PDB file of C-alpha atoms in Angstrom:
ATOM      1  CA  UNK N 289       0.000   0.000   0.000  1.00 43.00           C
ATOM      2  CA  UNK N 290       1.214   3.477  -0.802  1.00 47.00           C
ATOM      3  CA  UNK N 291       2.288   5.284   2.325  1.00 48.00           C
ATOM      4  CA  UNK N 292       1.311   8.835   1.438  1.00 51.00           C
ATOM      5  CA  UNK N 293       0.362  10.164  -1.929  1.00 57.00           C
ATOM      6  CA  UNK N 294       2.815  12.802  -3.052  1.00 43.00           C
ATOM      7  CA  UNK N 295       1.787  16.412  -2.568  1.00 33.00           C
ATOM      8  CA  UNK N 296       4.661  17.837  -4.615  1.00 29.00           C
ATOM      9  CA  UNK N 297       4.415  16.184  -8.023  1.00 34.00           C
ATOM     10  CA  UNK N 298       2.390  17.959 -10.732  1.00 35.00           C
ATOM     11  CA  UNK N 299      -1.236  16.988 -10.524  1.00 36.00           C
ATOM     12  CA  UNK N 300      -0.806  15.510  -7.050  1.00 36.00           C
ATOM     13  CA  UNK N 301      -2.564  16.403  -3.820  1.00 35.00           C
ATOM     14  CA  UNK N 302      -1.061  19.862  -3.559  1.00 35.00           C
ATOM     15  CA  UNK N 303      -1.985  22.990  -5.444  1.00 36.00           C
ATOM     16  CA  UNK N 304      -2.373  22.455  -9.147  1.00 35.00           C
ATOM     17  CA  UNK N 305       0.432  23.862 -11.305  1.00 32.00           C
ATOM     18  CA  UNK N 306      -0.408  27.183 -12.891  1.00 28.00           C
ATOM     19  CA  UNK N 307       1.009  29.369 -15.584  1.00 26.00           C
ATOM     20  CA  UNK N 308       3.275  32.237 -14.438  1.00 25.00           C
ATOM     21  CA  UNK N 309       0.438  34.686 -14.946  1.00 26.00           C
ATOM     22  CA  UNK N 310      -1.867  32.872 -12.539  1.00 26.00           C
ATOM     23  CA  UNK N 311      -4.847  31.246 -14.231  1.00 23.00           C
ATOM     24  CA  UNK N 312      -4.263  29.314 -17.413  1.00 27.00           C
ATOM     25  CA  UNK N 313      -6.113  30.612 -20.450  1.00 29.00           C
ATOM     26  CA  UNK N 314      -7.844  27.582 -21.955  1.00 32.00           C
ATOM     27  CA  UNK N 315      -7.705  29.180 -25.389  1.00 35.00           C
ATOM     28  CA  UNK N 316      -3.915  29.527 -25.263  1.00 33.00           C
ATOM     29  CA  UNK N 317      -3.020  25.881 -24.917  1.00 38.00           C
ATOM     30  CA  UNK N 318      -0.986  25.797 -28.103  1.00 37.00           C
ATOM     31  CA  UNK N 319      -1.395  23.454 -31.065  1.00 35.00           C
ATOM     32  CA  UNK N 320      -2.636  19.930 -30.456  1.00 34.00           C
ATOM     33  CA  UNK N 321      -2.638  16.916 -32.713  1.00 36.00           C
ATOM     34  CA  UNK N 322      -5.604  16.962 -35.041  1.00 37.00           C
ATOM     35  CA  UNK N 323      -6.063  13.179 -34.846  1.00 40.00           C
ATOM     36  CA  UNK N 324      -4.520  11.361 -31.917  1.00 41.00           C
ATOM     37  CA  UNK N 325      -3.163   7.956 -32.974  1.00 35.00           C
ATOM     38  CA  UNK N 326      -4.753   6.315 -29.917  1.00 34.00           C
ATOM     39  CA  UNK N 327      -8.297   7.033 -31.067  1.00 40.00           C
ATOM     40  CA  UNK N 328     -10.466   7.500 -34.149  1.00 42.00           C
ATOM     41  CA  UNK N 329     -10.360  10.808 -36.056  1.00 44.00           C
ATOM     42  CA  UNK N 330     -12.518  13.645 -34.830  1.00 41.00           C
ATOM     43  CA  UNK N 331     -15.041  13.125 -37.624  1.00 46.00           C
ATOM     44  CA  UNK N 332     -15.190   9.335 -37.184  1.00 48.00           C
ATOM     45  CA  UNK N 333     -18.690   7.818 -36.746  1.00 45.00           C
ATOM     46  CA  UNK N 334     -17.353   6.089 -33.626  1.00 48.00           C
ATOM     47  CA  UNK N 335     -17.260   9.449 -31.883  1.00 50.00           C
ATOM     48  CA  UNK N 336     -20.714  10.698 -32.807  1.00 52.00           C
ATOM     49  CA  UNK N 337     -22.865   9.178 -29.988  1.00 52.00           C
ATOM     50  CA  UNK N 338     -20.592  10.409 -27.220  1.00 58.00           C
ATOM     51  CA  UNK N 339     -20.097  13.767 -28.897  1.00 56.00           C
ATOM     52  CA  UNK N 340     -23.865  14.198 -28.946  1.00 58.00           C
ATOM     53  CA  UNK N 341     -23.941  13.344 -25.229  1.00 56.00           C
ATOM     54  CA  UNK N 342     -21.342  16.009 -24.545  1.00 56.00           C
ATOM     55  CA  UNK N 343     -23.383  18.655 -26.358  1.00 56.00           C
ATOM     56  CA  UNK N 344     -26.855  17.998 -24.963  1.00 62.00           C
ATOM     57  CA  UNK N 345     -26.737  20.027 -21.736  1.00 59.00           C
ATOM     58  CA  UNK N 346     -27.090  23.788 -21.449  1.00 54.00           C
ATOM     59  CA  UNK N 347     -24.039  25.673 -20.133  1.00 57.00           C
ATOM     60  CA  UNK N 348     -24.123  26.274 -16.389  1.00 62.00           C
ATOM     61  CA  UNK N 349     -24.780  29.927 -15.678  1.00 60.00           C
ATOM     62  CA  UNK N 350     -22.342  30.796 -12.903  1.00 64.00           C
ATOM     63  CA  UNK N 351     -21.478  34.450 -12.321  1.00 64.00           C
ATOM     64  CA  UNK N 352     -17.744  33.795 -12.191  1.00 71.00           C
ATOM     65  CA  UNK N 353     -15.328  31.084 -13.212  1.00 76.00           C
ATOM     66  CA  UNK N 354     -11.679  30.308 -12.734  1.00 87.00           C
ATOM     67  CA  UNK N 355      -9.533  27.890 -14.707  1.00 91.00           C
ATOM     68  CA  UNK N 356      -7.091  25.492 -13.080  1.00 93.00           C
ATOM     69  CA  UNK N 357      -4.336  23.622 -14.870  1.00 95.00           C
ATOM     70  CA  UNK N 358      -3.602  19.976 -13.981  1.00 96.00           C
ATOM     71  CA  UNK N 359      -1.087  17.539 -15.420  1.00 97.00           C
ATOM     72  CA  UNK N 360      -1.837  13.813 -15.702  1.00 96.00           C
ATOM     73  CA  UNK N 361      -0.681  11.139 -18.137  1.00 90.00           C
ATOM     74  CA  UNK N 362       1.520  13.721 -19.818  1.00 92.00           C
ATOM     75  CA  UNK N 363      -1.480  15.854 -20.714  1.00 94.00           C
ATOM     76  CA  UNK N 364      -2.297  19.374 -19.648  1.00 96.00           C
ATOM     77  CA  UNK N 365      -5.883  19.440 -18.396  1.00 96.00           C
ATOM     78  CA  UNK N 366      -7.771  22.702 -18.006  1.00 95.00           C
ATOM     79  CA  UNK N 367     -10.719  22.607 -15.625  1.00 94.00           C
ATOM     80  CA  UNK N 368     -13.281  25.395 -15.486  1.00 92.00           C
ATOM     81  CA  UNK N 369     -14.353  25.787 -11.865  1.00 88.00           C
ATOM     82  CA  UNK N 370     -16.661  28.006  -9.839  1.00 81.00           C
ATOM     83  CA  UNK N 371     -16.871  28.425  -6.094  1.00 78.00           C
ATOM     84  CA  UNK N 372     -20.608  29.032  -6.482  1.00 73.00           C
ATOM     85  CA  UNK N 373     -21.301  25.290  -6.394  1.00 78.00           C
ATOM     86  CA  UNK N 374     -19.814  22.310  -4.547  1.00 78.00           C
ATOM     87  CA  UNK N 375     -20.186  20.441  -7.826  1.00 79.00           C
ATOM     88  CA  UNK N 376     -18.058  22.905  -9.775  1.00 78.00           C
ATOM     89  CA  UNK N 377     -14.884  22.593  -7.683  1.00 90.00           C
ATOM     90  CA  UNK N 378     -12.116  19.977  -7.815  1.00 94.00           C
ATOM     91  CA  UNK N 379     -11.813  18.562  -4.291  1.00 93.00           C
ATOM     92  CA  UNK N 380      -8.723  16.841  -2.814  1.00 95.00           C
ATOM     93  CA  UNK N 381     -10.131  13.333  -3.187  1.00 96.00           C
ATOM     94  CA  UNK N 382     -10.380  13.833  -6.955  1.00 96.00           C
ATOM     95  CA  UNK N 383      -6.710  14.727  -7.399  1.00 96.00           C
ATOM     96  CA  UNK N 384      -5.725  11.805  -5.173  1.00 97.00           C
ATOM     97  CA  UNK N 385      -7.802   9.392  -7.242  1.00 98.00           C
ATOM     98  CA  UNK N 386      -6.410  10.787 -10.503  1.00 97.00           C
ATOM     99  CA  UNK N 387      -2.879  10.225  -9.242  1.00 96.00           C
ATOM    100  CA  UNK N 388      -3.762   6.678  -8.224  1.00 97.00           C
ATOM    101  CA  UNK N 389      -5.323   5.889 -11.621  1.00 98.00           C
ATOM    102  CA  UNK N 390      -2.292   7.273 -13.426  1.00 97.00           C
ATOM    103  CA  UNK N 391       0.181   5.289 -11.340  1.00 96.00           C
ATOM    104  CA  UNK N 392      -1.788   2.017 -11.543  1.00 97.00           C
ATOM    105  CA  UNK N 393      -3.143   2.149 -15.104  1.00 95.00           C
ATOM    106  CA  UNK N 394      -1.718  -1.201 -16.183  1.00 94.00           C
ATOM    107  CA  UNK N 395      -2.554  -2.926 -12.910  1.00 96.00           C
ATOM    108  CA  UNK N 396      -6.159  -1.719 -13.165  1.00 97.00           C
ATOM    109  CA  UNK N 397      -6.299  -2.597 -16.866  1.00 96.00           C
ATOM    110  CA  UNK N 398      -7.998   0.684 -17.700  1.00 97.00           C
ATOM    111  CA  UNK N 399      -7.621   0.376 -21.476  1.00 95.00           C
ATOM    112  CA  UNK N 400     -11.188   0.010 -22.804  1.00 97.00           C
ATOM    113  CA  UNK N 401     -12.537  -0.556 -19.282  1.00 98.00           C
ATOM    114  CA  UNK N 402     -16.086   0.689 -18.699  1.00 98.00           C
ATOM    115  CA  UNK N 403     -16.112   3.235 -15.885  1.00 98.00           C
ATOM    116  CA  UNK N 404     -18.995   5.077 -14.210  1.00 98.00           C
ATOM    117  CA  UNK N 405     -18.172   8.137 -12.132  1.00 98.00           C
ATOM    118  CA  UNK N 406     -20.790   9.178  -9.605  1.00 98.00           C
ATOM    119  CA  UNK N 407     -20.631  12.777  -8.419  1.00 96.00           C
ATOM    120  CA  UNK N 408     -18.291  13.733 -11.239  1.00 97.00           C
ATOM    121  CA  UNK N 409     -18.437  17.472 -10.445  1.00 94.00           C
ATOM    122  CA  UNK N 410     -16.230  19.421 -12.883  1.00 94.00           C
ATOM    123  CA  UNK N 411     -15.001  16.146 -14.382  1.00 96.00           C
ATOM    124  CA  UNK N 412     -11.288  15.820 -13.608  1.00 97.00           C
ATOM    125  CA  UNK N 413     -11.422  12.110 -12.710  1.00 98.00           C
ATOM    126  CA  UNK N 414     -13.518  11.266 -15.776  1.00 98.00           C
ATOM    127  CA  UNK N 415     -11.127  13.205 -17.998  1.00 97.00           C
ATOM    128  CA  UNK N 416      -8.061  11.412 -16.642  1.00 98.00           C
ATOM    129  CA  UNK N 417      -9.727   8.003 -16.931  1.00 98.00           C
ATOM    130  CA  UNK N 418     -10.683   8.814 -20.540  1.00 97.00           C
ATOM    131  CA  UNK N 419      -7.154   9.889 -21.421  1.00 96.00           C
ATOM    132  CA  UNK N 420      -5.891   6.629 -19.900  1.00 97.00           C
ATOM    133  CA  UNK N 421      -8.080   4.719 -22.354  1.00 96.00           C
ATOM    134  CA  UNK N 422     -11.277   3.944 -20.439  1.00 97.00           C
ATOM    135  CA  UNK N 423     -14.860   4.207 -21.690  1.00 97.00           C
ATOM    136  CA  UNK N 424     -16.292   6.659 -19.176  1.00 98.00           C
ATOM    137  CA  UNK N 425     -19.794   7.703 -18.202  1.00 98.00           C
ATOM    138  CA  UNK N 426     -19.707  10.825 -16.014  1.00 97.00           C
ATOM    139  CA  UNK N 427     -22.766  11.538 -13.875  1.00 97.00           C
ATOM    140  CA  UNK N 428     -23.980  14.212 -11.505  1.00 96.00           C
ATOM    141  CA  UNK N 429     -26.971  16.385 -10.638  1.00 93.00           C
ATOM    142  CA  UNK N 430     -28.642  18.425 -13.398  1.00 92.00           C
ATOM    143  CA  UNK N 431     -27.336  21.816 -12.243  1.00 90.00           C
ATOM    144  CA  UNK N 432     -23.660  20.916 -12.742  1.00 91.00           C
ATOM    145  CA  UNK N 433     -23.911  18.942 -15.993  1.00 93.00           C
ATOM    146  CA  UNK N 434     -23.345  21.980 -18.204  1.00 92.00           C
ATOM    147  CA  UNK N 435     -19.957  22.740 -16.668  1.00 92.00           C
ATOM    148  CA  UNK N 436     -19.076  19.043 -16.544  1.00 95.00           C
ATOM    149  CA  UNK N 437     -19.899  18.728 -20.233  1.00 93.00           C
ATOM    150  CA  UNK N 438     -17.764  21.769 -21.075  1.00 92.00           C
ATOM    151  CA  UNK N 439     -14.711  20.392 -19.281  1.00 94.00           C
ATOM    152  CA  UNK N 440     -15.024  16.904 -20.742  1.00 96.00           C
ATOM    153  CA  UNK N 441     -15.384  18.150 -24.285  1.00 94.00           C
ATOM    154  CA  UNK N 442     -12.517  20.633 -23.929  1.00 93.00           C
ATOM    155  CA  UNK N 443     -10.078  18.059 -22.590  1.00 95.00           C
ATOM    156  CA  UNK N 444     -10.921  14.765 -24.312  1.00 94.00           C
ATOM    157  CA  UNK N 445     -12.001  15.563 -27.859  1.00 90.00           C
ATOM    158  CA  UNK N 446      -8.487  15.425 -29.304  1.00 84.00           C
ATOM    159  CA  UNK N 447      -6.725  12.977 -27.016  1.00 88.00           C
ATOM    160  CA  UNK N 448      -9.075  10.192 -25.870  1.00 89.00           C
ATOM    161  CA  UNK N 449      -9.809   6.988 -27.756  1.00 89.00           C
ATOM    162  CA  UNK N 450     -13.313   6.967 -26.264  1.00 94.00           C
ATOM    163  CA  UNK N 451     -15.213  10.189 -25.721  1.00 93.00           C
ATOM    164  CA  UNK N 452     -16.945  10.127 -22.328  1.00 95.00           C
ATOM    165  CA  UNK N 453     -20.708  10.191 -21.937  1.00 95.00           C
ATOM    166  CA  UNK N 454     -22.526  12.599 -19.624  1.00 96.00           C
ATOM    167  CA  UNK N 455     -25.695  11.526 -17.833  1.00 96.00           C
ATOM    168  CA  UNK N 456     -27.890  12.881 -15.096  1.00 97.00           C
ATOM    169  CA  UNK N 457     -27.886  10.810 -11.918  1.00 97.00           C
ATOM    170  CA  UNK N 458     -29.802  11.624  -8.758  1.00 96.00           C
ATOM    171  CA  UNK N 459     -28.604   9.220  -6.080  1.00 96.00           C
ATOM    172  CA  UNK N 460     -31.146   6.546  -5.255  1.00 96.00           C
ATOM    173  CA  UNK N 461     -33.748   7.713  -7.779  1.00 96.00           C
ATOM    174  CA  UNK N 462     -34.933   5.969 -10.965  1.00 96.00           C
ATOM    175  CA  UNK N 463     -31.784   3.840 -11.110  1.00 97.00           C
ATOM    176  CA  UNK N 464     -33.285   0.891 -12.980  1.00 97.00           C
ATOM    177  CA  UNK N 465     -35.203   3.204 -15.292  1.00 97.00           C
ATOM    178  CA  UNK N 466     -32.221   5.335 -16.285  1.00 96.00           C
ATOM    179  CA  UNK N 467     -29.453   2.750 -15.889  1.00 97.00           C
ATOM    180  CA  UNK N 468     -30.992  -0.703 -16.491  1.00 97.00           C
ATOM    181  CA  UNK N 469     -28.694  -3.447 -15.241  1.00 95.00           C
ATOM    182  CA  UNK N 470     -29.325  -5.464 -18.384  1.00 94.00           C
ATOM    183  CA  UNK N 471     -27.458  -2.900 -20.488  1.00 95.00           C
ATOM    184  CA  UNK N 472     -25.421  -0.853 -17.998  1.00 96.00           C
ATOM    185  CA  UNK N 473     -22.487  -2.869 -16.710  1.00 97.00           C
ATOM    186  CA  UNK N 474     -19.332  -1.167 -15.460  1.00 98.00           C
ATOM    187  CA  UNK N 475     -15.927  -2.620 -14.674  1.00 98.00           C
ATOM    188  CA  UNK N 476     -15.294   0.240 -12.258  1.00 98.00           C
ATOM    189  CA  UNK N 477     -17.448   2.666 -10.351  1.00 98.00           C
ATOM    190  CA  UNK N 478     -15.388   5.623  -9.168  1.00 98.00           C
ATOM    191  CA  UNK N 479     -16.230   8.386  -6.726  1.00 98.00           C
ATOM    192  CA  UNK N 480     -14.279  11.098  -4.956  1.00 97.00           C
ATOM    193  CA  UNK N 481     -15.252  13.338  -2.043  1.00 95.00           C
ATOM    194  CA  UNK N 482     -18.891  12.344  -2.336  1.00 96.00           C
ATOM    195  CA  UNK N 483     -19.084  11.824   1.432  1.00 94.00           C
ATOM    196  CA  UNK N 484     -19.283  14.990   3.514  1.00 89.00           C
ATOM    197  CA  UNK N 485     -21.912  16.710   5.647  1.00 78.00           C
ATOM    198  CA  UNK N 486     -25.085  16.214   3.603  1.00 79.00           C
ATOM    199  CA  UNK N 487     -28.381  14.393   3.984  1.00 84.00           C
ATOM    200  CA  UNK N 488     -28.140  11.896   1.130  1.00 92.00           C
ATOM    201  CA  UNK N 489     -25.576   9.426   2.430  1.00 94.00           C
ATOM    202  CA  UNK N 490     -28.050   6.536   2.580  1.00 95.00           C
ATOM    203  CA  UNK N 491     -29.073   7.200  -1.030  1.00 96.00           C
ATOM    204  CA  UNK N 492     -25.409   7.388  -2.004  1.00 97.00           C
ATOM    205  CA  UNK N 493     -24.748   3.955  -0.515  1.00 97.00           C
ATOM    206  CA  UNK N 494     -27.848   2.590  -2.246  1.00 97.00           C
ATOM    207  CA  UNK N 495     -26.499   3.933  -5.534  1.00 98.00           C
ATOM    208  CA  UNK N 496     -23.055   2.423  -4.978  1.00 98.00           C
ATOM    209  CA  UNK N 497     -24.632  -0.962  -4.269  1.00 98.00           C
ATOM    210  CA  UNK N 498     -26.920  -0.760  -7.302  1.00 98.00           C
ATOM    211  CA  UNK N 499     -24.079  -0.251  -9.773  1.00 98.00           C
ATOM    212  CA  UNK N 500     -21.894  -2.939  -8.221  1.00 98.00           C
ATOM    213  CA  UNK N 501     -22.591  -6.056 -10.250  1.00 96.00           C
ATOM    214  CA  UNK N 502     -20.461  -9.243 -10.173  1.00 96.00           C
ATOM    215  CA  UNK N 503     -16.977  -8.224 -11.332  1.00 96.00           C
ATOM    216  CA  UNK N 504     -17.456  -4.514 -10.633  1.00 98.00           C
ATOM    217  CA  UNK N 505     -14.793  -2.784  -8.535  1.00 98.00           C
ATOM    218  CA  UNK N 506     -15.657   0.407  -6.687  1.00 98.00           C
ATOM    219  CA  UNK N 507     -12.836   2.927  -6.185  1.00 98.00           C
ATOM    220  CA  UNK N 508     -13.661   5.619  -3.650  1.00 98.00           C
ATOM    221  CA  UNK N 509     -11.352   8.452  -2.609  1.00 98.00           C
ATOM    222  CA  UNK N 510     -12.360  10.796   0.197  1.00 97.00           C
ATOM    223  CA  UNK N 511     -10.983  13.384   2.552  1.00 95.00           C
ATOM    224  CA  UNK N 512     -12.368  12.407   5.945  1.00 95.00           C
ATOM    225  CA  UNK N 513     -13.519  15.557   7.710  1.00 91.00           C
ATOM    226  CA  UNK N 514     -16.466  14.704   9.958  1.00 89.00           C
ATOM    227  CA  UNK N 515     -17.600  11.914  12.265  1.00 92.00           C
ATOM    228  CA  UNK N 516     -20.407  11.219   9.778  1.00 91.00           C
ATOM    229  CA  UNK N 517     -17.757  10.360   7.162  1.00 94.00           C
ATOM    230  CA  UNK N 518     -16.460   7.553   9.358  1.00 95.00           C
ATOM    231  CA  UNK N 519     -20.009   6.435  10.130  1.00 95.00           C
ATOM    232  CA  UNK N 520     -20.601   6.113   6.389  1.00 96.00           C
ATOM    233  CA  UNK N 521     -17.359   4.150   6.073  1.00 97.00           C
ATOM    234  CA  UNK N 522     -18.615   1.696   8.691  1.00 97.00           C
ATOM    235  CA  UNK N 523     -21.837   1.185   6.713  1.00 97.00           C
ATOM    236  CA  UNK N 524     -19.798   0.865   3.519  1.00 98.00           C
ATOM    237  CA  UNK N 525     -17.730  -1.931   5.056  1.00 98.00           C
ATOM    238  CA  UNK N 526     -20.885  -3.808   6.007  1.00 97.00           C
ATOM    239  CA  UNK N 527     -21.863  -4.263   2.357  1.00 98.00           C
ATOM    240  CA  UNK N 528     -18.500  -4.102   0.571  1.00 98.00           C
ATOM    241  CA  UNK N 529     -15.343  -6.144   1.044  1.00 98.00           C
ATOM    242  CA  UNK N 530     -13.101  -3.151   1.613  1.00 98.00           C
ATOM    243  CA  UNK N 531      -9.376  -2.671   0.980  1.00 98.00           C
ATOM    244  CA  UNK N 532      -7.427   0.466   1.842  1.00 97.00           C
ATOM    245  CA  UNK N 533      -5.367   1.140  -1.278  1.00 97.00           C
ATOM    246  CA  UNK N 534      -3.626   4.339  -0.199  1.00 96.00           C
ATOM    247  CA  UNK N 535      -3.864   7.068   2.366  1.00 94.00           C
ATOM    248  CA  UNK N 536      -2.200  10.275   3.394  1.00 87.00           C
ATOM    249  CA  UNK N 537      -2.534  10.866   7.102  1.00 82.00           C
ATOM    250  CA  UNK N 538      -1.454  14.491   6.758  1.00 84.00           C
ATOM    251  CA  UNK N 539      -4.448  15.349   4.581  1.00 87.00           C
ATOM    252  CA  UNK N 540      -6.841  12.655   5.919  1.00 92.00           C
ATOM    253  CA  UNK N 541      -7.399  11.290   2.420  1.00 96.00           C
ATOM    254  CA  UNK N 542      -8.083   7.608   1.903  1.00 97.00           C
ATOM    255  CA  UNK N 543      -8.483   5.648  -1.319  1.00 98.00           C
ATOM    256  CA  UNK N 544     -10.537   2.498  -0.845  1.00 98.00           C
ATOM    257  CA  UNK N 545     -11.509  -0.416  -3.034  1.00 98.00           C
ATOM    258  CA  UNK N 546     -14.891  -2.004  -2.513  1.00 98.00           C
ATOM    259  CA  UNK N 547     -16.305  -5.230  -3.927  1.00 98.00           C
ATOM    260  CA  UNK N 548     -19.930  -5.929  -3.103  1.00 98.00           C
ATOM    261  CA  UNK N 549     -20.527  -8.826  -0.730  1.00 97.00           C
ATOM    262  CA  UNK N 550     -22.760 -11.403  -2.344  1.00 88.00           C
ATOM    263  CA  UNK N 551     -23.207 -13.887   0.514  1.00 74.00           C
TER     264      UNK N 551
END
């Protein structure tokens, strides 16, 4: 098990690297490859369904935005954030999980793996998983999907073999209707900093259990802040065989693997 995730490396748990001027201008990223050899060309029919998914939500109307620059898998990732919404900010658990995915890509066999992210927020984890070769479905509440869509499209269109999908997901509601188990199977369910002081923890656990079919691995990264976080962890361990993959005691971040108990 990793002792403590690095807080100094680019894209790690510390502050994201920035340009000398402060915020990175997303429109000044420099030239990128028109067609990345790892994926189909931009105008390929293989891209059309996901591209439609990434264009179906209205832009989120926040009064102010900032742009943060992250570096994972050798790619510069620009995330549009806003402090006006919890779901529009990259939280520490997300950067920890991104670092873990990057460092364990081969071990996790992410190439072409089907991944569902619950509580995707501004989309950093989904972007990194897509760049690493996974087929990603990013989900969150309706009010943050516009910003999530913007970030995914901006950062994956030219460098991911599989464009991610964006779907609305309200924890514990209409799961079978919107994500029927007969057609929605995922190798991994990922989540970061979805546990904090809110009133939907039971519905969150219900959602985690629903998407965990035989063979599904749940990867959950969280900064533990409150006693309720540990209470949720206890409930989590009751239904999932749980392994601590990494932690940093200084920042109270844990990365856990859960496999649903079937007996």
